[in-house]
Short mmCIF file of C-alpha atoms and ligand atoms in Angstrom, two decimals:
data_model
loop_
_atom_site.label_atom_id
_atom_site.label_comp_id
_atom_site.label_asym_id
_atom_site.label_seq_id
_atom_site.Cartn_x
_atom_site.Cartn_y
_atom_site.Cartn_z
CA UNK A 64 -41.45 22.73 -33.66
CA UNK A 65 -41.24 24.97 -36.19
CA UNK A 66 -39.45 28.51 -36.01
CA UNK A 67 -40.27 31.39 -37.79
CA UNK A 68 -37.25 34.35 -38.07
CA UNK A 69 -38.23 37.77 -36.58
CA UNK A 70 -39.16 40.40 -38.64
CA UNK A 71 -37.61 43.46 -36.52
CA UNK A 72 -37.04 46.28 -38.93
CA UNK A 73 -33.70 47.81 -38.57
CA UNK A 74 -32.67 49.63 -34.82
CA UNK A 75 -35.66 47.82 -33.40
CA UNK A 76 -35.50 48.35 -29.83
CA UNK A 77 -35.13 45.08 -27.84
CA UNK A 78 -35.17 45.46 -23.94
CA UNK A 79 -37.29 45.62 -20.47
CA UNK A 80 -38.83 47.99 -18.71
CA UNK A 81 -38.48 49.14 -14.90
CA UNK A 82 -39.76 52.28 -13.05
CA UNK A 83 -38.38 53.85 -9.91
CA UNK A 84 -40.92 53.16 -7.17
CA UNK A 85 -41.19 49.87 -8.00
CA UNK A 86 -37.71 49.03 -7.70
CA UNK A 87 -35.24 51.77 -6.40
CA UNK A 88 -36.62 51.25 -2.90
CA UNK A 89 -37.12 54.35 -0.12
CA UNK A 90 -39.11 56.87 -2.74
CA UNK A 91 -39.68 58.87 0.82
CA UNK A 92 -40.82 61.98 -1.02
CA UNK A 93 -43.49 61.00 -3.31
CA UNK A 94 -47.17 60.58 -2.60
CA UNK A 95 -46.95 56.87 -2.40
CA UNK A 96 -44.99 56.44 0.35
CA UNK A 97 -47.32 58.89 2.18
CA UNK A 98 -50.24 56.40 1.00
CA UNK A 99 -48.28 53.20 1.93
CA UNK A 100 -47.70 54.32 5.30
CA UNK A 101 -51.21 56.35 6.18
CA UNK A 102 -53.49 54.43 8.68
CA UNK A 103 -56.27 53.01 7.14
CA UNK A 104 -54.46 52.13 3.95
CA UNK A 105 -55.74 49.26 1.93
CA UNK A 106 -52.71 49.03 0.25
CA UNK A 107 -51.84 45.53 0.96
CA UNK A 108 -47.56 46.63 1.83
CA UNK A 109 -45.18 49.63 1.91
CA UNK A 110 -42.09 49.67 -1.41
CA UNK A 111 -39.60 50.06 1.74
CA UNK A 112 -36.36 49.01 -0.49
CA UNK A 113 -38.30 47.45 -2.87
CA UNK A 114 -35.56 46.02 -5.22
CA UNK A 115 -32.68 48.44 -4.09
CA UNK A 116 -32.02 49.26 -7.37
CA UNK A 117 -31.51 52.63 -6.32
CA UNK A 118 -28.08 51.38 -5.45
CA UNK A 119 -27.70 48.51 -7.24
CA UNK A 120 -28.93 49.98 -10.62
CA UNK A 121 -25.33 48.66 -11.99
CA UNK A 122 -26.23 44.99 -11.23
CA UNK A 123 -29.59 45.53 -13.23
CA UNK A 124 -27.88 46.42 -16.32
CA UNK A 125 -25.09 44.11 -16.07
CA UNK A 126 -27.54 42.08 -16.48
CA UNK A 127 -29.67 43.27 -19.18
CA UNK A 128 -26.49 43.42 -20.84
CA UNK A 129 -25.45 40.80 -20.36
CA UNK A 130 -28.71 38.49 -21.55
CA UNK A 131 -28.54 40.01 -24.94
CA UNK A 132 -30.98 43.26 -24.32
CA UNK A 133 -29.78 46.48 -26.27
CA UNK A 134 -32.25 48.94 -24.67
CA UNK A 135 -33.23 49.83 -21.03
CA UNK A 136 -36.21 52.04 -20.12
CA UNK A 137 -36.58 53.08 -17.26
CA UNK A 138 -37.78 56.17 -14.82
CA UNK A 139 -36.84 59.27 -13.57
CA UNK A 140 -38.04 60.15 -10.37
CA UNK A 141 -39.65 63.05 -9.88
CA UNK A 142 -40.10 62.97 -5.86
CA UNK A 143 -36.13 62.80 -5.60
CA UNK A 144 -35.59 65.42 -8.34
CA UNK A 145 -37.58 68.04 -7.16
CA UNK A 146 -38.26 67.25 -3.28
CA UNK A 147 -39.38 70.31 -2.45
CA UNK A 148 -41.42 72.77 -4.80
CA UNK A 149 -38.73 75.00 -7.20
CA UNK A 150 -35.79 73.05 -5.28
CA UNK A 151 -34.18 71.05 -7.67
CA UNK A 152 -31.16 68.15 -6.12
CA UNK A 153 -28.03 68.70 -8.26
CA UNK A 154 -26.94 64.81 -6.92
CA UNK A 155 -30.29 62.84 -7.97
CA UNK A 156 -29.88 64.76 -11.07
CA UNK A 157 -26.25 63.29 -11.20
CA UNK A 158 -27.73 60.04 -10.13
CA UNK A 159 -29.91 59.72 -13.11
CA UNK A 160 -27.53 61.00 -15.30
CA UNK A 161 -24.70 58.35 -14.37
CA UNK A 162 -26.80 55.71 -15.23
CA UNK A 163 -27.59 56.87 -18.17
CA UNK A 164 -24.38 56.88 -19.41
CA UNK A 165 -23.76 53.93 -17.39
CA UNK A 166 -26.56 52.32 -19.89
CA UNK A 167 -24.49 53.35 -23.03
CA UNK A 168 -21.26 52.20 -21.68
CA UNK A 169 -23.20 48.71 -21.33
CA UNK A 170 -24.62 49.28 -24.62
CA UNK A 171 -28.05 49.45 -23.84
CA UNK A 172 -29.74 52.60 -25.29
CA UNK A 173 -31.43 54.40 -22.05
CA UNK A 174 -35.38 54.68 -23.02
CA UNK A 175 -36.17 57.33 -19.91
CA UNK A 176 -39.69 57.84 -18.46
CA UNK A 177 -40.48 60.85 -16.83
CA UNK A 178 -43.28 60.04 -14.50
CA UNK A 179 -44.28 56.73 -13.77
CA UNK A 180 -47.63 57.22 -11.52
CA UNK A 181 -45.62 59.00 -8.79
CA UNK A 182 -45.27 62.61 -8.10
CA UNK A 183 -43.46 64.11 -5.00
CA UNK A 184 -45.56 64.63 -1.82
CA UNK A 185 -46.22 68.37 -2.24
CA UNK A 186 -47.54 67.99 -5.66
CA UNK A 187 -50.11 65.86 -3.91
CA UNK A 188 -50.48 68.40 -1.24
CA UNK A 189 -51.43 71.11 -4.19
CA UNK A 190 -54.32 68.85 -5.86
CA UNK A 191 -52.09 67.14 -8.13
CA UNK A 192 -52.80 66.91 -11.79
CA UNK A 193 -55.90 69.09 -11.48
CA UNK A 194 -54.57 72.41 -9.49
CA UNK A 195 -53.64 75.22 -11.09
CA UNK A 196 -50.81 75.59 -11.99
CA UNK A 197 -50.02 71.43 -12.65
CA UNK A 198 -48.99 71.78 -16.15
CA UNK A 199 -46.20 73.98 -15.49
CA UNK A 200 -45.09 72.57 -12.88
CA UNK A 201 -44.34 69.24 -14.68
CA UNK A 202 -43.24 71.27 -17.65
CA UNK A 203 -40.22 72.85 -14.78
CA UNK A 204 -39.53 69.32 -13.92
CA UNK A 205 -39.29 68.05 -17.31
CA UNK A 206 -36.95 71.11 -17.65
CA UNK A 207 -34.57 70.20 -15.17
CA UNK A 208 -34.02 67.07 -15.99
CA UNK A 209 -31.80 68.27 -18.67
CA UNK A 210 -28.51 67.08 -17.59
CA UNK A 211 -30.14 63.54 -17.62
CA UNK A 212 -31.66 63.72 -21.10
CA UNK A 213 -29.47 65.83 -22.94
CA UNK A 214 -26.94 63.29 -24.48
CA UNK A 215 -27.54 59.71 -25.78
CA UNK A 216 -30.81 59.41 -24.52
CA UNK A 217 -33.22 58.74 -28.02
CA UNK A 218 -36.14 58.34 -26.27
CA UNK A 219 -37.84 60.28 -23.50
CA UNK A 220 -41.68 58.97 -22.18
CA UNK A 221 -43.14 61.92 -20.86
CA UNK A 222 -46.03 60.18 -18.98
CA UNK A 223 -46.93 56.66 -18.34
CA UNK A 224 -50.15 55.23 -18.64
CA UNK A 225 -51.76 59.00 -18.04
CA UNK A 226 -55.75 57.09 -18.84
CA UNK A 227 -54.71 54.25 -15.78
CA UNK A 228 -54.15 58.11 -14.16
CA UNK A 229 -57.44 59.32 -15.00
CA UNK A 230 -58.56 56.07 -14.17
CA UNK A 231 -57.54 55.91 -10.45
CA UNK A 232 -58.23 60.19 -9.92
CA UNK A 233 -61.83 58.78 -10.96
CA UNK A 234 -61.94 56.03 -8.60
CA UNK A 235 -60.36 58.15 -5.58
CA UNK A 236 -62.98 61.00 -6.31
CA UNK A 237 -66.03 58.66 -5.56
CA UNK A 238 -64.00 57.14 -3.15
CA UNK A 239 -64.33 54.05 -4.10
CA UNK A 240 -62.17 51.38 -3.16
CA UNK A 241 -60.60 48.73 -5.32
CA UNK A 242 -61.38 47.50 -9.46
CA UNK A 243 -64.67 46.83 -10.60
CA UNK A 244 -65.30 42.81 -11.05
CA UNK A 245 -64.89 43.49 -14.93
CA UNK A 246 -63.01 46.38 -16.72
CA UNK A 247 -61.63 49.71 -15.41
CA UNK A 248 -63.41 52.69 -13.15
CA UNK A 249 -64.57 55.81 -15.34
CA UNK A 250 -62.05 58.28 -15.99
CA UNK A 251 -61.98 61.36 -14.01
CA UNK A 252 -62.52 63.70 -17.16
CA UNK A 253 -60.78 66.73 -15.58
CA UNK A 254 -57.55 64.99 -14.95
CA UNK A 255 -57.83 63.58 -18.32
CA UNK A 256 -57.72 67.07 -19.53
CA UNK A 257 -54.76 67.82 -17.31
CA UNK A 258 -52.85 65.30 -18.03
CA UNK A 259 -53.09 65.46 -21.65
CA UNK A 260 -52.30 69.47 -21.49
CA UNK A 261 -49.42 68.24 -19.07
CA UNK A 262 -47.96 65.73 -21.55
CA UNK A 263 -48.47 68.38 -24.83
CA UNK A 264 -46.18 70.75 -22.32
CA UNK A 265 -43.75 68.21 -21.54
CA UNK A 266 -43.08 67.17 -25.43
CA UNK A 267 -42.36 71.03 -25.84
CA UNK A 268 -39.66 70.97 -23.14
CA UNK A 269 -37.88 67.81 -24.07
CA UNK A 270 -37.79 69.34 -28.07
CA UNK A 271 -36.34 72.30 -26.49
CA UNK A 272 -33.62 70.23 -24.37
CA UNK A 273 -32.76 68.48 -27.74
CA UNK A 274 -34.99 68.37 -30.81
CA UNK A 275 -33.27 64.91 -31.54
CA UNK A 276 -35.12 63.33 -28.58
CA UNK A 277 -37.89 60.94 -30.27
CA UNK A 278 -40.48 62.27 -27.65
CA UNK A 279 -43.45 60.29 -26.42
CA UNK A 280 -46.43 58.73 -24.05
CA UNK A 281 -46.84 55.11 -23.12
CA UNK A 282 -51.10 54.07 -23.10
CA UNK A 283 -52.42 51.31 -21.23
CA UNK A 284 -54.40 48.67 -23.47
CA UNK A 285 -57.12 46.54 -22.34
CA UNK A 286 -57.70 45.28 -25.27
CA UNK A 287 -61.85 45.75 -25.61
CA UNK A 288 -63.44 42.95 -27.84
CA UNK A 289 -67.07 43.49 -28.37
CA UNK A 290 -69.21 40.28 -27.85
CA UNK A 291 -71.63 40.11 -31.52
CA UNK A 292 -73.68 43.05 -31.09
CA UNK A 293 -72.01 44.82 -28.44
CA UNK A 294 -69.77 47.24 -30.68
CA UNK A 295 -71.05 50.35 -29.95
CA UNK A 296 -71.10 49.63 -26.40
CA UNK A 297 -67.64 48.95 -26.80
CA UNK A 298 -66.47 52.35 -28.98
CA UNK A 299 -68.49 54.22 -26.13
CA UNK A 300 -67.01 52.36 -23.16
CA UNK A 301 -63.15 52.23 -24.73
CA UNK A 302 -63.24 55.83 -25.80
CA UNK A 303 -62.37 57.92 -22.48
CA UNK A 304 -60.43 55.22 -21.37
CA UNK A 305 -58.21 54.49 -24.40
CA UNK A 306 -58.56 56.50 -27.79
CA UNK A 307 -58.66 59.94 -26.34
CA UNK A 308 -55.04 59.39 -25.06
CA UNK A 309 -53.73 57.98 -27.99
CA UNK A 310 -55.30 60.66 -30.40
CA UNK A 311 -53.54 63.30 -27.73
CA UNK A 312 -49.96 61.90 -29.07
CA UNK A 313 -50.34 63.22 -32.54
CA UNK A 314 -47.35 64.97 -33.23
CA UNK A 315 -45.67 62.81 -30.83
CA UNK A 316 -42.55 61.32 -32.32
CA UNK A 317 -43.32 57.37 -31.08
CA UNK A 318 -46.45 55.78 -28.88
CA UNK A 319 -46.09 53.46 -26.48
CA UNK A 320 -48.49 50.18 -26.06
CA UNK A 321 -48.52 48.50 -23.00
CA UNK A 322 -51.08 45.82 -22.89
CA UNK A 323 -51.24 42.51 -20.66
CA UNK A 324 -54.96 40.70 -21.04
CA UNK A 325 -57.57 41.46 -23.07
CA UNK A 326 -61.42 42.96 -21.38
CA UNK A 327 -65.04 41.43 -23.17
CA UNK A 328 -67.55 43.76 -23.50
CA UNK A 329 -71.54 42.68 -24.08
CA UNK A 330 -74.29 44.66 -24.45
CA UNK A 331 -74.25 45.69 -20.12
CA UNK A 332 -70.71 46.57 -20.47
CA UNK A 333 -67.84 44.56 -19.61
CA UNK A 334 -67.99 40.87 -18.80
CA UNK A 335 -66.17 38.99 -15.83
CA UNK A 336 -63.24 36.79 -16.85
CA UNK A 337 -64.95 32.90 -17.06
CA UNK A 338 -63.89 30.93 -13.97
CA UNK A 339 -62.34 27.96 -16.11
CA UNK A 340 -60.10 30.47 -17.80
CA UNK A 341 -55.83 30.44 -16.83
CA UNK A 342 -55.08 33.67 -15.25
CA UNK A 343 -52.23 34.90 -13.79
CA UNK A 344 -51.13 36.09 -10.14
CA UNK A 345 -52.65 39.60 -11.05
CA UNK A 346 -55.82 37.58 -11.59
CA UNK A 347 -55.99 38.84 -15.46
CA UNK A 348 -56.67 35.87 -17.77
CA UNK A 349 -53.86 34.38 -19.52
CA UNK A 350 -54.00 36.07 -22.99
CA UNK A 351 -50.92 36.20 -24.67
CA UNK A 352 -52.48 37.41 -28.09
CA UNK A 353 -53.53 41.20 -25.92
CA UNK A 354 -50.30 42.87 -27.83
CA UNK A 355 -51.18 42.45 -31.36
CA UNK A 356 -54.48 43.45 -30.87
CA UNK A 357 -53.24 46.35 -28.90
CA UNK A 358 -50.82 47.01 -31.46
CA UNK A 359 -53.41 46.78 -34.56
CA UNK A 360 -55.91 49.35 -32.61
CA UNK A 361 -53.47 51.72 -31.58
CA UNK A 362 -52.29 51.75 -35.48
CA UNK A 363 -56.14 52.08 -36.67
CA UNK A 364 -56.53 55.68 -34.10
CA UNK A 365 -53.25 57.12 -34.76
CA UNK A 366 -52.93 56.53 -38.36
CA UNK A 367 -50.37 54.26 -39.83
CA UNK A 368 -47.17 56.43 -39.99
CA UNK A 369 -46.71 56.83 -36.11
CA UNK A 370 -44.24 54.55 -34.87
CA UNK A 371 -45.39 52.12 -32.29
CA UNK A 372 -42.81 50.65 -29.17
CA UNK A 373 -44.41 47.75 -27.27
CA UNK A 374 -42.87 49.63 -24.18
CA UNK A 375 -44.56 47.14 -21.50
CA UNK A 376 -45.78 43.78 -22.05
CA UNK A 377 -45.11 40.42 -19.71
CA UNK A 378 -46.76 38.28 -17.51
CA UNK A 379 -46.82 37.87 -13.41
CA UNK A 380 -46.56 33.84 -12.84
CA UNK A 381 -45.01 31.88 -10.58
CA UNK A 382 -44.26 29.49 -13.35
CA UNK A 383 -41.15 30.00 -15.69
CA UNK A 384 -42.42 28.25 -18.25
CA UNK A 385 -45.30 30.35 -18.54
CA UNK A 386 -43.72 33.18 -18.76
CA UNK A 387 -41.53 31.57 -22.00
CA UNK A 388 -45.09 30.76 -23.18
CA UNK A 389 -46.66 34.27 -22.58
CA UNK A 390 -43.78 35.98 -24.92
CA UNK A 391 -43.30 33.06 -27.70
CA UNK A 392 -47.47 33.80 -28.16
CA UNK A 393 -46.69 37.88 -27.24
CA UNK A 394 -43.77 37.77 -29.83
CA UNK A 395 -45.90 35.66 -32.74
CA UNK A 396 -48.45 38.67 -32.55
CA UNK A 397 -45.84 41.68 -32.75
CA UNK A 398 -44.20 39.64 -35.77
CA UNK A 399 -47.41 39.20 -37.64
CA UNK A 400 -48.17 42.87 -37.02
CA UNK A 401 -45.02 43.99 -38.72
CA UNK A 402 -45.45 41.24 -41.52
CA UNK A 403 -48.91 43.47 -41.85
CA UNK A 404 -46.89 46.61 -42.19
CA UNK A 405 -47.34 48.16 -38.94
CA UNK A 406 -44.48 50.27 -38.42
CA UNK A 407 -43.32 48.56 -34.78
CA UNK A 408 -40.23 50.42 -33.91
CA UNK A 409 -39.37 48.10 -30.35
CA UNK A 410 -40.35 45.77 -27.78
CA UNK A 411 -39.64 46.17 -24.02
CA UNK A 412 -40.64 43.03 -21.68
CA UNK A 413 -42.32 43.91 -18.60
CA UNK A 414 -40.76 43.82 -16.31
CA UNK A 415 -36.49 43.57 -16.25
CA UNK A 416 -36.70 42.37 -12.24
CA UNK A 417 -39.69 41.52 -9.89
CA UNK A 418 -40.77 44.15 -8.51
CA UNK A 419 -43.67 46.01 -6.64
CA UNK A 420 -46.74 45.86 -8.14
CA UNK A 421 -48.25 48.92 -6.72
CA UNK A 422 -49.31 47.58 -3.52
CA UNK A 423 -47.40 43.94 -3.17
CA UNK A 424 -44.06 42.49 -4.25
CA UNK A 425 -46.34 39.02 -4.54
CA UNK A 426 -47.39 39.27 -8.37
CA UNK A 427 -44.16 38.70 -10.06
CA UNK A 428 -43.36 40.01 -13.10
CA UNK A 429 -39.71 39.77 -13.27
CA UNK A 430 -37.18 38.07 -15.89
CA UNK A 431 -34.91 38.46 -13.53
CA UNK A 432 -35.61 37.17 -9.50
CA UNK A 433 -35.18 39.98 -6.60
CA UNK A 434 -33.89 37.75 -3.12
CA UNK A 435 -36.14 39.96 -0.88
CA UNK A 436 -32.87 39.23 2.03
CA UNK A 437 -30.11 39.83 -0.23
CA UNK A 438 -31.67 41.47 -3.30
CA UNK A 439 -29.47 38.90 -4.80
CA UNK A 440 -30.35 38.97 -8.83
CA UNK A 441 -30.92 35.67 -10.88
CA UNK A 442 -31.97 35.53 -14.35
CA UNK A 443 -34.75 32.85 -15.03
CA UNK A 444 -34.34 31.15 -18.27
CA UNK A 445 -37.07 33.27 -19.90
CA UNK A 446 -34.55 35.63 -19.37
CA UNK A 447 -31.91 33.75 -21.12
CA UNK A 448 -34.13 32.81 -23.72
CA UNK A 449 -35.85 36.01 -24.42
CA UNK A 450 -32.06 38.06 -24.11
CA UNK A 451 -30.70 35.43 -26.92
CA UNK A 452 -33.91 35.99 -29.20
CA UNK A 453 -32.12 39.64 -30.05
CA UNK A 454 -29.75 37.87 -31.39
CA UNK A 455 -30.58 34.47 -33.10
CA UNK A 456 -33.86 35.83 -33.83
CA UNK A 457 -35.59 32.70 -33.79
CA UNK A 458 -38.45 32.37 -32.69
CA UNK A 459 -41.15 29.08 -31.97
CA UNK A 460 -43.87 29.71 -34.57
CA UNK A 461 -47.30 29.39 -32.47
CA UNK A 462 -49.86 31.55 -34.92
CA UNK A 463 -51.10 31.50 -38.16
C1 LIG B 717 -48.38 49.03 -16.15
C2 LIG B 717 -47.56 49.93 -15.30
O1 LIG B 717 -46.93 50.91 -16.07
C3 LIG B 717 -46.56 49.22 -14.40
O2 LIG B 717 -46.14 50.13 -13.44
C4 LIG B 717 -47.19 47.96 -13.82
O3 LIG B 717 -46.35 47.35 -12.91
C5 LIG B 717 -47.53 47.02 -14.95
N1 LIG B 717 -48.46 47.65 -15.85
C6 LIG B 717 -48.16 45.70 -14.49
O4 LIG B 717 -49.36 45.94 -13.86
#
């Protein structure tokens, strides 16, 4: 087989990605541990301890460490920092703080996120994005957090995935329940405002806590291909759900591109996945090639300067050796991108650990295997394999 050598420009960020309710386990204050646990739910189970890393967040980056990873991102919880509205807890603060100088002392640079998808309970109880008021709300949290940001941190995601926000705040409006067959729910358009005037706060606060921060957001990519004669269909449909989130991070220091699978669009709209097609235990369809597309359309909306950090990107199998499969094709794309002079600052494997997938611990996503008895940690050799790559650099050539 042949090997091609890695193109990662200098400081290129090399790591996985976590984020607190899916594995720091009893998130009691935030909204979805109120949904988990409300009768009726149709989430399938509760995030109980999920992964524990809320105490064993030393073990994680031992790890990471450890397997050859130099960066760690990974989330700040709002729910614990600000339990109660305008009280802030000096200890979580501490919390976050110790690991992220626990990160540096590991030598992994701490990539923090400030809200991944949760917000605490009486957020919720306000209206949430789209209450007055919202915006500066966040913008106190993002405040706060300070202490945890200040030093060593380079980069601080404001928001994750804010369109998969709209997205849901769309769905829960016309109370519908569950996905379409093919593609996403339409956007809830006022939340899409609020969350974009949220974010353009948020970037203010963290330049204010230290204009050295490289500030940013973190989009979800479906990766929309147009079946012949379906393009317009596609600009129209991708629009609300992509581009207007990416155009709201001009200015932004860095975006983030998360992408898994890819979505076809015909001249109805979008197209159900073929049932002779590989998917994986979300159901998406096995399409390792999603992240350079993602990469090449996020670079065509934002213009070429703005850096781009793959900041998610992985696969949930039950299969090792899919996984190693998933990134070798993942990894072929980002290096082909860069060859093409996109300016692709990092790469950050989704996900560091298995890990609850918003409603069940069964799609798993993890490098590294959670014992749900002992939360014992073991690296599977994509781990290994993907840790050494940081180093040797070598990687199996599958494209072009
Ligand atoms: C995007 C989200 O940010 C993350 O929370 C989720 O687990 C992965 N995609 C996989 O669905």
């Amino acid at each position: 087989m042949t090997h091609i050598q890695v193109p990662f420009p200098e400081g290129f960020l090399w790591g996985a990605s976590t984020a607190a309710h899916q594995i720091e386990g009893n998130n009691t204050n935030s909204d979805w541990w109120v949904k988990e646990h409300s009768t009726g739910t149709h989430i399938q189970e509760p995030s109980l301890d999920a992964c524990d890393s809320y105490h064993r967040w030393t073990e994680d980056m031992d790890l990471l460490a450890s397997l050859g990873f130099t960066d760690y991102r990974f989330s700040v919880e709002w729910a614990r920092v600000e339990p109660v509205e305008g009280r802030f807890s000096r200890a979580e603060l501490a919390h976050y703080r110790r690991m992220v100088e626990g990160a540096i002392a590991r030598g992994l640079r701490p990539m923090v996120t400030l809200h991944h998808f949760t917000v605490p309970q009486w957020f919720e109880a306000r209206g949430g994005w789209t209450a007055d008021g919202a915006t500066e709300l966040f913008a106190r949290y993002v405040a706060a957090c300070a202490p945890v940001i200040s030093e060593g941190v380079s980069h601080v995601c404001t928001i994750n995935e804010p369109n998969m926000i709209a997205v849901m705040a769309g769905q829960a409006k016309r109370g519908d329940i569950g996905f379409p067959p093919a593609g996403l729910p339409t956007p809830d358009d006022e939340t899409t405002e609020a969350v974009i005037a949220a974010h353009h706060a948020a970037v203010k606060e963290v330049r204010a806590i230290d204009a050295g921060i490289q500030v940013g957001w973190t989009i979800a990519n479906q990766v929309y291909q147009a079946r012949p004669g379906a393009e317009e269909v596609t600009a129209a449909y991708r629009h609300p759900r992509e581009d207007v989130f990416i155009e709201a991070a001009r200015g932004d220091d860095w975006i983030g591109v998360q992408s898994y699978t890819r979505t076809e669009i015909g001249p109805d709209g979008p197209i159900p996945t073929a049932g002779d097609v590989e998917r994986t235990l979300t159901q998406w369809e096995y399409y390792p090639a999603a992240v350079g597309h993602a990469l090449r359309h996020t670079a065509e909306v934002i213009g070429p300067e703005m850096p781009l950090i793959v900041t998610e990107n992985g696969i949930a199998t039950a299969d090792d050796t899919r996984r190693v499969a998933y990134y070798t094709g993942a990894l072929n794309e980002v290096a082909s991108a860069i060859e093409d002079g996109l300016n692709v600052q990092g790469y950050l494997a989704w996900s560091a650990l298995d890990n609850y997938e918003w409603g069940s611990f069964a799609p798993t996503f993890g490098l590294i295997a959670v014992d749900w008895e002992t939360f014992e940690r073991t690296a599977r050799p994509s781990a290994e394999w993907l840790g050494s790559l940081g180093r040797t650099r070598q990687l199996p050539r599958t494209a072009g």
